[in-house]
Amino acid sequence: FPAGGDAGQLEEQFHISENVYAAGMYNAESAGYRQFVSDLEAHEPKADPSDQSAMAWLAVKLFAKVANDAPEVSRSAVLSGLNGLKSFDTDGMTPVLDFTKPNPALGGALPRLFNTTVVPAKLEDHKFVQVESGFVDIFVAPKG
């Protein structure tokens, strides 16, 4: 469930409404997420924002960036552009992403996983609310 997402299904199916924590994929307090929600509302006013729709929106932004910078829009040019992209800025939805470095987590089993962070959220008043706006890397042990 994304931060800010409706928890009605969770409450309805499992009868859980408190002391529930979740990991959202995106910082719902960021400028990028606010732009995503604004674009979603403009084109599909009845749709609820979700991690899946945010991922699709970001994928279009990523493709547009790479295609705009490519000498031509072809499979090889887009692939080359993606492989060479060192800093894809999502306006705070995620950390800045670097597609040039394979991910070493899990012994390198997921080399194309470029964002290993989540945003912690807690169920409050039937919605998931971010606990903090910072990112937590799921492959790094917490300090303290």
CSV table of N, CA and C in Angstrom, one decimal:
chain,number,residue,atom,x,y,z
A,1,PHE,N,0.8,-1.2,0.0
A,1,PHE,CA,0.0,0.0,0.0
A,1,PHE,C,0.9,1.2,0.0
A,2,PRO,N,0.6,2.2,-0.9
A,2,PRO,CA,1.4,3.4,-0.9
A,2,PRO,C,1.0,4.3,0.2
A,3,ALA,N,2.0,5.1,0.6
A,3,ALA,CA,1.7,6.2,1.6
A,3,ALA,C,0.5,7.0,1.1
A,4,GLY,N,-0.4,7.3,1.9
A,4,GLY,CA,-1.6,8.1,1.4
A,4,GLY,C,-2.7,7.2,0.8
A,5,GLY,N,-2.3,5.9,0.6
A,5,GLY,CA,-3.3,5.0,-0.1
A,5,GLY,C,-4.4,4.6,0.8
A,6,ASP,N,-5.5,4.2,0.2
A,6,ASP,CA,-6.7,3.8,0.9
A,6,ASP,C,-6.5,2.4,1.5
A,7,ALA,N,-6.7,2.2,2.8
A,7,ALA,CA,-6.5,1.0,3.4
A,7,ALA,C,-7.8,0.2,3.6
A,8,GLY,N,-8.8,0.6,2.9
A,8,GLY,CA,-10.1,0.0,3.1
A,8,GLY,C,-10.1,-1.5,2.8
A,9,GLN,N,-9.4,-1.9,1.7
A,9,GLN,CA,-9.4,-3.4,1.4
A,9,GLN,C,-8.7,-4.2,2.5
A,10,LEU,N,-7.6,-3.6,3.0
A,10,LEU,CA,-6.9,-4.3,4.1
A,10,LEU,C,-7.8,-4.4,5.4
A,11,GLU,N,-8.5,-3.4,5.7
A,11,GLU,CA,-9.4,-3.4,6.8
A,11,GLU,C,-10.6,-4.3,6.6
A,12,GLU,N,-11.1,-4.3,5.4
A,12,GLU,CA,-12.3,-5.1,5.1
A,12,GLU,C,-11.9,-6.6,5.1
A,13,GLN,N,-10.8,-7.0,4.4
A,13,GLN,CA,-10.5,-8.4,4.3
A,13,GLN,C,-9.9,-9.0,5.6
A,14,PHE,N,-9.1,-8.2,6.3
A,14,PHE,CA,-8.4,-8.8,7.4
A,14,PHE,C,-8.8,-8.2,8.8
A,15,HIS,N,-9.7,-7.3,8.8
A,15,HIS,CA,-10.2,-6.6,10.0
A,15,HIS,C,-9.1,-6.1,10.8
A,16,ILE,N,-8.2,-5.4,10.1
A,16,ILE,CA,-7.0,-4.8,10.8
A,16,ILE,C,-7.2,-3.3,10.5
A,17,SER,N,-7.1,-2.5,11.6
A,17,SER,CA,-7.2,-1.0,11.4
A,17,SER,C,-6.2,-0.2,12.2
A,18,GLU,N,-5.4,-0.9,13.0
A,18,GLU,CA,-4.4,-0.1,13.8
A,18,GLU,C,-3.1,-0.9,13.9
A,19,ASN,N,-2.0,-0.2,14.3
A,19,ASN,CA,-0.7,-0.8,14.4
A,19,ASN,C,-0.3,-1.5,13.1
A,20,VAL,N,-0.6,-0.9,12.0
A,20,VAL,CA,-0.2,-1.5,10.7
A,20,VAL,C,0.8,-0.6,10.1
A,21,TYR,N,1.9,-1.2,9.7
A,21,TYR,CA,2.9,-0.4,9.0
A,21,TYR,C,3.1,-1.0,7.6
A,22,ALA,N,3.5,-0.1,6.6
A,22,ALA,CA,3.7,-0.6,5.3
A,22,ALA,C,4.9,0.2,4.7
A,23,ALA,N,5.4,-0.3,3.6
A,23,ALA,CA,6.5,0.3,2.9
A,23,ALA,C,6.0,0.7,1.5
A,24,GLY,N,6.0,2.1,1.3
A,24,GLY,CA,5.6,2.6,0.1
A,24,GLY,C,6.8,2.7,-0.9
A,25,MET,N,6.6,2.7,-2.1
A,25,MET,CA,7.7,2.8,-3.1
A,25,MET,C,8.2,4.3,-3.3
A,26,TYR,N,7.3,5.2,-3.1
A,26,TYR,CA,7.5,6.6,-3.4
A,26,TYR,C,7.3,7.6,-2.3
A,27,ASN,N,8.0,8.7,-2.3
A,27,ASN,CA,7.8,9.7,-1.3
A,27,ASN,C,6.6,10.5,-1.7
A,28,ALA,N,5.5,10.3,-1.0
A,28,ALA,CA,4.2,11.0,-1.4
A,28,ALA,C,4.2,12.5,-1.0
A,29,GLU,N,5.2,12.9,-0.3
A,29,GLU,CA,5.4,14.3,0.1
A,29,GLU,C,6.2,15.1,-0.9
A,30,SER,N,6.7,14.5,-1.9
A,30,SER,CA,7.7,15.1,-2.8
A,30,SER,C,7.0,15.9,-3.9
A,31,ALA,N,7.7,16.8,-4.5
A,31,ALA,CA,7.2,17.6,-5.7
A,31,ALA,C,6.9,16.6,-6.8
A,32,GLY,N,7.7,15.6,-7.1
A,32,GLY,CA,7.4,14.7,-8.1
A,32,GLY,C,6.1,13.9,-7.9
A,33,TYR,N,5.8,13.5,-6.7
A,33,TYR,CA,4.6,12.8,-6.4
A,33,TYR,C,3.4,13.7,-6.6
A,34,ARG,N,3.5,14.9,-6.1
A,34,ARG,CA,2.4,15.9,-6.3
A,34,ARG,C,2.1,16.1,-7.7
A,35,GLN,N,3.2,16.2,-8.6
A,35,GLN,CA,3.0,16.4,-10.0
A,35,GLN,C,2.3,15.1,-10.6
A,36,PHE,N,2.7,13.9,-10.2
A,36,PHE,CA,2.1,12.7,-10.6
A,36,PHE,C,0.6,12.7,-10.3
A,37,VAL,N,0.2,13.1,-9.1
A,37,VAL,CA,-1.2,13.1,-8.6
A,37,VAL,C,-2.0,14.1,-9.5
A,38,SER,N,-1.4,15.3,-9.7
A,38,SER,CA,-2.0,16.4,-10.5
A,38,SER,C,-2.3,15.9,-11.9
A,39,ASP,N,-1.3,15.2,-12.5
A,39,ASP,CA,-1.5,14.7,-13.9
A,39,ASP,C,-2.5,13.6,-13.9
A,40,LEU,N,-2.5,12.7,-12.9
A,40,LEU,CA,-3.5,11.7,-12.8
A,40,LEU,C,-4.9,12.3,-12.7
A,41,GLU,N,-5.1,13.2,-11.8
A,41,GLU,CA,-6.4,13.9,-11.6
A,41,GLU,C,-6.9,14.6,-12.9
A,42,ALA,N,-5.9,15.2,-13.6
A,42,ALA,CA,-6.3,15.9,-14.8
A,42,ALA,C,-6.8,14.9,-15.9
A,43,HIS,N,-6.3,13.7,-16.0
A,43,HIS,CA,-6.6,12.8,-17.0
A,43,HIS,C,-7.6,11.7,-16.6
A,44,GLU,N,-7.6,11.4,-15.3
A,44,GLU,CA,-8.5,10.3,-14.8
A,44,GLU,C,-8.9,10.7,-13.4
A,45,PRO,N,-9.9,11.7,-13.3
A,45,PRO,CA,-10.2,12.2,-12.0
A,45,PRO,C,-10.7,11.2,-10.9
A,46,LYS,N,-11.3,10.1,-11.4
A,46,LYS,CA,-11.8,9.1,-10.4
A,46,LYS,C,-10.8,8.1,-10.0
A,47,ALA,N,-9.6,8.1,-10.6
A,47,ALA,CA,-8.6,7.1,-10.3
A,47,ALA,C,-7.9,7.5,-9.0
A,48,ASP,N,-7.6,6.5,-8.2
A,48,ASP,CA,-6.8,6.7,-7.0
A,48,ASP,C,-5.3,6.5,-7.3
A,49,PRO,N,-4.4,7.3,-6.8
A,49,PRO,CA,-3.0,7.1,-7.0
A,49,PRO,C,-2.6,5.8,-6.4
A,50,SER,N,-1.7,5.1,-7.0
A,50,SER,CA,-1.1,3.8,-6.5
A,50,SER,C,0.3,3.7,-6.9
A,51,ASP,N,1.0,2.9,-6.2
A,51,ASP,CA,2.4,2.6,-6.6
A,51,ASP,C,2.5,2.2,-8.0
A,52,GLN,N,1.6,1.4,-8.5
A,52,GLN,CA,1.6,0.9,-9.8
A,52,GLN,C,1.4,2.0,-10.8
A,53,SER,N,0.5,2.9,-10.6
A,53,SER,CA,0.2,4.0,-11.5
A,53,SER,C,1.4,5.0,-11.5
A,54,ALA,N,2.0,5.2,-10.3
A,54,ALA,CA,3.2,6.1,-10.2
A,54,ALA,C,4.3,5.5,-11.0
A,55,MET,N,4.5,4.2,-10.9
A,55,MET,CA,5.6,3.5,-11.6
A,55,MET,C,5.4,3.7,-13.1
A,56,ALA,N,4.2,3.5,-13.6
A,56,ALA,CA,3.9,3.7,-15.0
A,56,ALA,C,4.2,5.2,-15.5
A,57,TRP,N,3.7,6.1,-14.6
A,57,TRP,CA,4.0,7.6,-14.9
A,57,TRP,C,5.5,7.9,-15.0
A,58,LEU,N,6.2,7.3,-14.0
A,58,LEU,CA,7.7,7.5,-14.0
A,58,LEU,C,8.3,6.9,-15.2
A,59,ALA,N,7.8,5.7,-15.6
A,59,ALA,CA,8.4,5.0,-16.8
A,59,ALA,C,8.2,5.9,-18.0
A,60,VAL,N,7.1,6.5,-18.2
A,60,VAL,CA,6.9,7.4,-19.3
A,60,VAL,C,7.9,8.6,-19.3
A,61,LYS,N,8.0,9.1,-18.1
A,61,LYS,CA,9.0,10.3,-17.9
A,61,LYS,C,10.4,9.8,-18.2
A,62,LEU,N,10.8,8.6,-17.8
A,62,LEU,CA,12.1,8.1,-18.1
A,62,LEU,C,12.3,7.8,-19.6
A,63,PHE,N,11.3,7.2,-20.2
A,63,PHE,CA,11.4,7.0,-21.7
A,63,PHE,C,11.5,8.3,-22.4
A,64,ALA,N,10.7,9.3,-22.0
A,64,ALA,CA,10.8,10.6,-22.7
A,64,ALA,C,12.1,11.3,-22.5
A,65,LYS,N,12.7,11.2,-21.4
A,65,LYS,CA,14.1,11.7,-21.1
A,65,LYS,C,15.1,11.1,-22.0
A,66,VAL,N,15.1,9.8,-22.0
A,66,VAL,CA,16.1,9.0,-22.8
A,66,VAL,C,15.8,9.2,-24.3
A,67,ALA,N,14.6,9.2,-24.8
A,67,ALA,CA,14.3,9.4,-26.2
A,67,ALA,C,14.6,10.8,-26.6
A,68,ASN,N,14.4,11.8,-25.8
A,68,ASN,CA,14.7,13.2,-26.1
A,68,ASN,C,16.2,13.4,-26.3
A,69,ASP,N,17.0,12.7,-25.5
A,69,ASP,CA,18.5,12.8,-25.5
A,69,ASP,C,19.1,11.9,-26.6
A,70,ALA,N,18.4,11.0,-27.2
A,70,ALA,CA,18.9,10.0,-28.1
A,70,ALA,C,19.0,10.6,-29.5
A,71,PRO,N,20.0,10.2,-30.3
A,71,PRO,CA,20.1,10.7,-31.7
A,71,PRO,C,19.0,10.3,-32.6
A,72,GLU,N,18.4,9.1,-32.2
A,72,GLU,CA,17.2,8.6,-32.9
A,72,GLU,C,16.4,7.8,-31.9
A,73,VAL,N,15.1,7.6,-32.1
A,73,VAL,CA,14.3,6.8,-31.2
A,73,VAL,C,14.2,5.4,-31.9
A,74,SER,N,15.1,4.5,-31.4
A,74,SER,CA,15.2,3.1,-31.8
A,74,SER,C,15.5,2.3,-30.6
A,75,ARG,N,15.3,1.0,-30.7
A,75,ARG,CA,15.5,0.1,-29.6
A,75,ARG,C,16.9,0.3,-29.1
A,76,SER,N,17.9,0.2,-30.0
A,76,SER,CA,19.3,0.3,-29.6
A,76,SER,C,19.7,1.6,-29.0
A,77,ALA,N,19.1,2.7,-29.5
A,77,ALA,CA,19.4,4.1,-29.0
A,77,ALA,C,18.8,4.2,-27.6
A,78,VAL,N,17.6,3.8,-27.4
A,78,VAL,CA,16.9,3.9,-26.1
A,78,VAL,C,17.7,3.0,-25.1
A,79,LEU,N,18.0,1.8,-25.4
A,79,LEU,CA,18.8,0.9,-24.5
A,79,LEU,C,20.1,1.5,-24.2
A,80,SER,N,20.8,2.1,-25.1
A,80,SER,CA,22.1,2.7,-24.9
A,80,SER,C,21.9,3.9,-23.9
A,81,GLY,N,20.8,4.7,-24.2
A,81,GLY,CA,20.6,5.9,-23.4
A,81,GLY,C,20.2,5.5,-21.9
A,82,LEU,N,19.5,4.4,-21.8
A,82,LEU,CA,19.1,3.9,-20.4
A,82,LEU,C,20.4,3.4,-19.7
A,83,ASN,N,21.2,2.7,-20.4
A,83,ASN,CA,22.4,2.1,-19.8
A,83,ASN,C,23.4,3.2,-19.4
A,84,GLY,N,23.3,4.4,-20.1
A,84,GLY,CA,24.3,5.4,-19.8
A,84,GLY,C,23.8,6.5,-18.9
A,85,LEU,N,22.5,6.4,-18.4
A,85,LEU,CA,21.9,7.5,-17.6
A,85,LEU,C,22.4,7.4,-16.2
A,86,LYS,N,23.2,8.4,-15.8
A,86,LYS,CA,23.8,8.4,-14.5
A,86,LYS,C,22.9,9.1,-13.4
A,87,SER,N,22.0,10.0,-13.8
A,87,SER,CA,21.2,10.6,-12.8
A,87,SER,C,19.9,11.0,-13.3
A,88,PHE,N,18.9,10.1,-13.0
A,88,PHE,CA,17.5,10.3,-13.3
A,88,PHE,C,16.8,10.9,-12.1
A,89,ASP,N,16.5,12.2,-12.1
A,89,ASP,CA,15.9,12.9,-11.0
A,89,ASP,C,14.4,12.8,-11.1
A,90,THR,N,13.8,12.2,-10.1
A,90,THR,CA,12.3,12.0,-10.0
A,90,THR,C,11.7,13.1,-9.1
A,91,ASP,N,12.3,14.2,-8.9
A,91,ASP,CA,11.8,15.3,-8.1
A,91,ASP,C,11.4,14.8,-6.7
A,92,GLY,N,12.2,13.9,-6.2
A,92,GLY,CA,12.0,13.5,-4.8
A,92,GLY,C,11.1,12.2,-4.6
A,93,MET,N,10.5,11.7,-5.7
A,93,MET,CA,9.7,10.5,-5.5
A,93,MET,C,10.6,9.3,-5.1
A,94,THR,N,11.8,9.3,-5.6
A,94,THR,CA,12.8,8.3,-5.3
A,94,THR,C,14.1,9.1,-5.1
A,95,PRO,N,15.1,8.4,-4.6
A,95,PRO,CA,16.5,9.0,-4.7
A,95,PRO,C,16.8,9.2,-6.2
A,96,VAL,N,17.8,10.0,-6.5
A,96,VAL,CA,18.2,10.2,-7.9
A,96,VAL,C,18.8,8.8,-8.3
A,97,LEU,N,18.4,8.3,-9.5
A,97,LEU,CA,18.7,7.0,-9.9
A,97,LEU,C,19.9,7.0,-10.9
A,98,ASP,N,20.8,6.0,-10.7
A,98,ASP,CA,21.9,5.8,-11.6
A,98,ASP,C,21.8,4.5,-12.2
A,99,PHE,N,21.6,4.5,-13.6
A,99,PHE,CA,21.4,3.2,-14.3
A,99,PHE,C,22.7,2.6,-14.8
A,100,THR,N,23.8,3.2,-14.4
A,100,THR,CA,25.1,2.8,-15.0
A,100,THR,C,25.8,1.8,-14.1
A,101,LYS,N,25.3,1.7,-12.8
A,101,LYS,CA,26.0,0.8,-11.8
A,101,LYS,C,25.1,-0.4,-11.5
A,102,PRO,N,25.5,-1.6,-11.8
A,102,PRO,CA,24.7,-2.8,-11.4
A,102,PRO,C,24.6,-2.8,-9.8
A,103,ASN,N,23.4,-3.3,-9.4
A,103,ASN,CA,23.2,-3.4,-7.9
A,103,ASN,C,23.9,-4.7,-7.4
A,104,PRO,N,24.8,-4.5,-6.4
A,104,PRO,CA,25.5,-5.6,-5.8
A,104,PRO,C,24.7,-6.3,-4.7
A,105,ALA,N,23.6,-5.9,-4.3
A,105,ALA,CA,22.8,-6.5,-3.2
A,105,ALA,C,22.5,-8.0,-3.6
A,106,LEU,N,22.4,-8.8,-2.6
A,106,LEU,CA,22.1,-10.2,-2.7
A,106,LEU,C,23.1,-10.9,-3.6
A,107,GLY,N,24.4,-10.5,-3.5
A,107,GLY,CA,25.4,-11.1,-4.3
A,107,GLY,C,25.3,-10.8,-5.7
A,108,GLY,N,24.7,-9.7,-6.1
A,108,GLY,CA,24.5,-9.3,-7.5
A,108,GLY,C,23.4,-10.0,-8.2
A,109,ALA,N,22.5,-10.7,-7.4
A,109,ALA,CA,21.4,-11.4,-8.0
A,109,ALA,C,20.4,-10.5,-8.7
A,110,LEU,N,20.3,-9.2,-8.4
A,110,LEU,CA,19.4,-8.3,-9.0
A,110,LEU,C,20.1,-7.1,-9.5
A,111,PRO,N,20.9,-7.3,-10.6
A,111,PRO,CA,21.8,-6.2,-11.1
A,111,PRO,C,21.0,-5.0,-11.7
A,112,ARG,N,19.8,-5.2,-12.1
A,112,ARG,CA,19.0,-4.2,-12.7
A,112,ARG,C,18.0,-3.5,-11.8
A,113,LEU,N,18.1,-3.8,-10.5
A,113,LEU,CA,17.3,-3.1,-9.5
A,113,LEU,C,18.0,-1.9,-9.0
A,114,PHE,N,17.5,-0.7,-9.5
A,114,PHE,CA,18.3,0.5,-9.3
A,114,PHE,C,17.8,1.3,-8.1
A,115,ASN,N,16.6,1.0,-7.6
A,115,ASN,CA,16.1,1.7,-6.4
A,115,ASN,C,15.8,0.7,-5.3
A,116,THR,N,16.5,0.6,-4.3
A,116,THR,CA,16.4,-0.4,-3.2
A,116,THR,C,15.8,0.3,-2.0
A,117,THR,N,15.1,1.4,-2.1
A,117,THR,CA,14.6,2.1,-1.0
A,117,THR,C,13.1,2.0,-0.9
A,118,VAL,N,12.6,2.2,0.3
A,118,VAL,CA,11.1,2.3,0.6
A,118,VAL,C,10.9,3.5,1.5
A,119,VAL,N,9.6,3.9,1.6
A,119,VAL,CA,9.2,5.0,2.5
A,119,VAL,C,8.3,4.4,3.5
A,120,PRO,N,8.7,4.4,4.8
A,120,PRO,CA,7.8,3.8,5.8
A,120,PRO,C,6.5,4.6,6.0
A,121,ALA,N,5.4,3.8,6.2
A,121,ALA,CA,4.1,4.5,6.4
A,121,ALA,C,3.4,3.7,7.5
A,122,LYS,N,2.4,4.4,8.1
A,122,LYS,CA,1.6,3.8,9.2
A,122,LYS,C,0.1,4.1,8.9
A,123,LEU,N,-0.7,3.1,9.2
A,123,LEU,CA,-2.1,3.2,9.0
A,123,LEU,C,-2.7,4.2,10.1
A,124,GLU,N,-3.3,5.3,9.6
A,124,GLU,CA,-3.9,6.3,10.5
A,124,GLU,C,-5.2,6.8,9.9
A,125,ASP,N,-6.3,6.7,10.5
A,125,ASP,CA,-7.6,7.2,10.0
A,125,ASP,C,-7.9,6.6,8.6
A,126,HIS,N,-7.7,5.3,8.5
A,126,HIS,CA,-8.1,4.6,7.3
A,126,HIS,C,-7.2,4.9,6.0
A,127,LYS,N,-6.0,5.6,6.3
A,127,LYS,CA,-5.1,5.9,5.2
A,127,LYS,C,-3.7,5.6,5.7
A,128,PHE,N,-2.8,5.2,4.8
A,128,PHE,CA,-1.4,5.1,5.1
A,128,PHE,C,-0.8,6.4,5.0
A,129,VAL,N,-0.1,6.8,6.1
A,129,VAL,CA,0.5,8.1,6.2
A,129,VAL,C,2.0,7.9,6.4
A,130,GLN,N,2.8,8.6,5.7
A,130,GLN,CA,4.3,8.4,5.8
A,130,GLN,C,4.8,8.7,7.2
A,131,VAL,N,5.6,7.8,7.7
A,131,VAL,CA,6.2,8.0,9.0
A,131,VAL,C,7.3,9.1,8.9
A,132,GLU,N,8.0,9.1,7.8
A,132,GLU,CA,9.0,10.1,7.6
A,132,GLU,C,9.1,10.3,6.0
A,133,SER,N,9.8,11.4,5.6
A,133,SER,CA,9.9,11.6,4.2
A,133,SER,C,11.2,11.1,3.6
A,134,GLY,N,12.0,10.6,4.5
A,134,GLY,CA,13.3,10.0,4.0
A,134,GLY,C,13.1,8.6,3.5
A,135,PHE,N,14.1,8.2,2.7
A,135,PHE,CA,14.1,6.8,2.2
A,135,PHE,C,14.9,5.9,3.1
A,136,VAL,N,14.4,4.6,3.1
A,136,VAL,CA,15.1,3.6,3.9
A,136,VAL,C,15.5,2.5,2.9
A,137,ASP,N,16.8,2.3,2.8
A,137,ASP,CA,17.4,1.2,1.9
A,137,ASP,C,17.2,-0.1,2.5
A,138,ILE,N,16.4,-1.0,1.9
A,138,ILE,CA,16.1,-2.3,2.5
A,138,ILE,C,17.3,-3.3,2.5
A,139,PHE,N,18.4,-2.9,1.8
A,139,PHE,CA,19.5,-3.8,1.9
A,139,PHE,C,20.6,-3.2,2.8
A,140,VAL,N,20.4,-2.2,3.6
A,140,VAL,CA,21.3,-1.7,4.5
A,140,VAL,C,20.7,-1.8,5.9
A,141,ALA,N,21.5,-2.3,6.8
A,141,ALA,CA,21.1,-2.5,8.2
A,141,ALA,C,20.9,-1.1,8.8
A,142,PRO,N,19.8,-0.9,9.6
A,142,PRO,CA,19.6,0.4,10.2
A,142,PRO,C,20.6,0.7,11.3
A,143,LYS,N,21.0,2.0,11.4
A,143,LYS,CA,22.0,2.4,12.4
A,143,LYS,C,21.3,2.5,13.8
A,144,GLY,N,22.0,2.2,14.8
A,144,GLY,CA,21.5,2.4,16.1
A,144,GLY,C,21.3,1.2,16.9
